Amino acid sequence: MKKKRQHALNKLFYFCIIAALFCAEVSYGMFTEVDTWTGVIFVIAAVAAACVSVFTPFVYTFDDEGVSLRYLFLPNERYLWKDVYAIEVEDLGGTRRSLIDFFYAGVFSIYGNTVSEPRFYMKGRIRKSFRTKRLLEKYWDGTITGYFLEDVKKWFNKRKKKKGKEIEQHFTDEIVPLEREVRAEAREYVAPFIEKAKEQGLDLRTEYLYVTRNMEELRSRPDEGYTYTLMTEISRFGEEDEDRMVVFSTDLIHVRLGKRGYVGVKCEAAGEDFEFTASDVLDEIKEKGIDAYCYGEA
């Protein structure tokens, strides 16, 4: 059965094509009139516009499974909805980190795992428009964040809940088994490092926390999106001074509130991230001592 798709044009691409052609035509006229410097300026402008058109999608294709950012000459960028844990409104115009960022004043930034082979130009950015907004809200089972006055809206909704005017239940059918799965996996890759820490006379402890977008660490599931996080603490046995403890975190699941309940995207590299950090920390403590490590002494 043919997959139903909907498209949204990226007007920036077509503007750059027209601008490049216009500047090329003007530069040709300037050179024929022996106005070399003006001609050079328009040549540079034409090249800049052409470069932007190459590295920006010409169309966004939406379907039930995901969204594709399609480029004219380069490999396409593809995200599956099940692997997208957040979409945020961002303004890149003021950052000017690159020429393309300057043109992308308002974008929907996609956070998740791409099924395409990662390339330098793949940023997960969809240019903001009424059509792209409507299609994202239609196909993606989540809430787009970053809109102006969003915090005021959240405060108003929380106040309504406190007054008992709104009763909302978020189903946990999907997220509870996923959290249970990553905890089981974590126990396996944490265990060798607990033994390694003991050999050095250290105590390695872990706990699982719900970290909100505002970096609030909770022990119970919040009524908003969060990151299910493995918090690791290394210290001497019986040590209570927080300044003499080493603490680091590992993201396990990125969770959003879908239309029917919590939806999670698993961090596939969590085990590798933990093992790399834990090994590095324990090796440095063994070399310097935990006090020197905590206080940054050489």
Coordinates of C-alpha atoms in Angstrom, one line a residue, residues 85-275:
Y85 CA 11.8 12.8 22.0
A86 CA 11.4 16.6 21.6
I87 CA 10.6 19.3 19.1
E88 CA 11.4 22.9 20.2
V89 CA 10.9 26.3 18.6
E90 CA 14.3 28.1 18.4
D91 CA 15.5 31.4 17.0
L92 CA 18.9 31.0 15.4
G93 CA 19.0 34.4 13.7
G94 CA 20.8 36.0 16.6
T95 CA 23.4 33.3 17.0
R96 CA 25.1 33.8 13.6
R97 CA 27.2 30.6 14.2
S98 CA 27.1 30.0 10.5
L99 CA 25.7 31.6 7.3
I100 CA 22.8 29.2 7.2
D101 CA 21.9 29.9 10.9
F102 CA 21.6 33.6 10.0
F103 CA 18.9 32.8 7.5
Y104 CA 17.1 30.3 9.8
A105 CA 15.6 32.9 12.2
G106 CA 12.8 30.7 13.3
V107 CA 13.0 26.9 13.2
F108 CA 11.5 23.7 14.7
S109 CA 14.5 21.8 16.1
I110 CA 14.0 18.0 16.1
Y111 CA 15.7 16.1 19.0
G112 CA 16.0 12.4 18.4
N113 CA 17.8 9.6 16.5
T114 CA 18.1 10.0 12.8
V115 CA 17.9 6.9 10.6
S116 CA 20.1 8.7 8.0
E117 CA 23.9 8.4 8.2
P118 CA 24.9 11.5 10.2
R119 CA 26.5 14.3 8.1
F120 CA 27.7 17.7 9.1
Y121 CA 24.7 19.6 7.5
M122 CA 22.1 17.4 9.2
K123 CA 20.8 19.6 12.1
G124 CA 17.2 18.4 12.4
R125 CA 15.9 21.9 11.6
I126 CA 12.6 22.6 9.9
R127 CA 11.9 26.2 9.0
K128 CA 9.0 27.6 10.9
S129 CA 5.8 28.3 9.0
F130 CA 2.1 27.8 9.6
R131 CA 2.1 24.7 7.4
T132 CA 5.1 23.0 9.0
K133 CA 3.6 23.8 12.4
R134 CA 0.3 22.2 11.4
L135 CA 1.9 19.1 9.9
L136 CA 4.2 18.5 12.9
E137 CA 1.3 18.8 15.3
K138 CA -0.7 16.4 13.0
Y139 CA 1.8 13.6 12.7
W140 CA 4.0 13.8 15.9
D141 CA 2.5 12.5 19.1
G142 CA 4.0 15.1 21.4
T143 CA 3.9 18.8 22.4
I144 CA 6.1 21.3 20.6
T145 CA 7.9 23.5 23.2
G146 CA 9.6 26.8 23.2
Y147 CA 6.7 29.0 22.2
F148 CA 6.5 32.6 23.6
L149 CA 4.6 32.7 26.9
E150 CA 4.8 28.9 27.3
D151 CA 5.9 29.2 30.9
V152 CA 2.9 31.4 31.7
K153 CA 0.6 28.8 30.1
K154 CA 2.2 26.1 32.2
W155 CA 1.7 28.1 35.4
F156 CA -1.9 28.7 34.5
N157 CA -2.5 25.0 33.9
K158 CA -0.9 24.0 37.2
R159 CA -3.1 26.5 39.0
K160 CA -6.2 25.0 37.4
K161 CA -5.1 21.6 38.6
K162 CA -4.6 22.8 42.1
K163 CA -8.1 24.2 42.2
G164 CA -9.5 20.9 41.0
K165 CA -10.8 22.3 37.8
E166 CA -8.7 19.9 35.6
I167 CA -8.1 16.2 36.2
E168 CA -5.6 14.7 33.8
Q169 CA -4.3 11.2 33.7
H170 CA -1.2 10.3 31.7
F171 CA -1.0 6.6 30.9
T172 CA 2.2 4.8 31.8
D173 CA 1.6 1.6 29.8
E174 CA 4.6 2.2 27.5
I175 CA 7.0 4.0 29.8
V176 CA 7.0 1.8 32.9
P177 CA 8.2 -1.4 31.0
L178 CA 10.8 0.7 29.2
E179 CA 12.1 2.1 32.5
R180 CA 12.2 -1.4 34.0
E181 CA 14.2 -2.6 30.9
V182 CA 16.8 0.1 31.2
R183 CA 17.2 -0.5 34.9
A184 CA 17.9 -4.2 34.2
E185 CA 20.5 -3.2 31.6
A186 CA 22.1 -0.7 33.9
R187 CA 22.5 -3.2 36.7
E188 CA 24.6 -5.3 34.3
Y189 CA 27.0 -2.7 33.2
V190 CA 27.2 -1.0 36.6
A191 CA 28.1 -4.2 38.5
P192 CA 31.8 -4.5 37.4
F193 CA 32.4 -0.9 38.4
I194 CA 31.0 -1.5 41.9
E195 CA 33.6 -4.2 42.3
K196 CA 36.3 -2.1 40.8
A197 CA 35.5 0.8 43.2
K198 CA 35.6 -1.6 46.2
E199 CA 39.1 -2.7 45.2
Q200 CA 40.1 1.0 45.6
G201 CA 38.3 1.3 48.9
L202 CA 35.5 3.3 47.4
D203 CA 31.7 3.0 47.5
L204 CA 29.9 3.4 44.1
R205 CA 26.1 3.9 44.5
T206 CA 23.4 4.6 41.9
E207 CA 19.9 5.8 41.8
Y208 CA 17.3 6.6 39.2
L209 CA 15.9 10.1 38.9
Y210 CA 13.4 12.0 36.8
V211 CA 15.1 15.2 35.5
T212 CA 12.7 17.8 34.1
R213 CA 13.5 20.3 31.4
N214 CA 14.3 22.9 34.1
M215 CA 16.9 20.5 35.5
E216 CA 14.7 19.7 38.5
E217 CA 15.6 16.2 40.0
L218 CA 12.6 14.2 41.2
R219 CA 12.1 10.8 42.6
S220 CA 8.6 10.5 41.2
R221 CA 7.4 10.8 37.7
P222 CA 6.4 14.4 36.8
D223 CA 3.3 15.5 34.8
E224 CA 5.6 16.7 32.0
G225 CA 8.4 15.6 29.8
Y226 CA 11.6 14.4 31.6
T227 CA 14.8 12.5 31.2
Y228 CA 15.1 9.2 33.1
T229 CA 18.6 9.4 34.5
L230 CA 21.0 7.2 36.2
M231 CA 22.8 9.2 38.9
T232 CA 26.1 7.7 40.1
E233 CA 27.9 8.7 43.3
I234 CA 31.5 7.6 44.2
S235 CA 33.0 8.2 47.7
R236 CA 34.8 6.6 50.5
F237 CA 32.6 4.2 52.6
G238 CA 30.7 6.1 55.2
E239 CA 31.6 9.5 53.7
E240 CA 28.9 12.2 54.2
D241 CA 30.8 15.3 53.0
E242 CA 29.3 16.1 49.5
D243 CA 32.5 18.0 48.6
R244 CA 34.4 14.7 48.8
M245 CA 32.0 12.8 46.5
V246 CA 32.1 12.4 42.8
V247 CA 28.7 12.6 41.1
F248 CA 27.9 12.1 37.4
S249 CA 24.8 11.3 35.4
T250 CA 23.9 9.1 32.5
D251 CA 20.7 9.7 30.4
L252 CA 18.7 6.5 29.9
I253 CA 15.4 7.6 28.3
H254 CA 14.1 10.9 26.9
V255 CA 10.4 11.0 27.7
R256 CA 7.7 13.3 26.4
L257 CA 4.0 13.6 27.0
G258 CA 2.1 12.2 24.1
K259 CA -1.5 12.5 23.3
R260 CA -2.4 9.4 25.3
G261 CA 0.4 9.0 27.7
Y262 CA 4.2 9.0 28.3
V263 CA 6.3 8.2 25.3
G264 CA 10.0 7.3 25.7
V265 CA 13.0 7.3 23.3
K266 CA 15.8 5.0 24.7
C267 CA 19.4 6.3 24.7
E268 CA 21.1 3.5 22.9
A269 CA 24.6 4.6 23.9
A270 CA 23.8 4.9 27.7
G271 CA 25.9 1.8 28.6
E272 CA 28.9 3.1 26.6
D273 CA 28.6 6.5 28.1
F274 CA 28.5 5.2 31.7
E275 CA 31.4 2.8 31.2

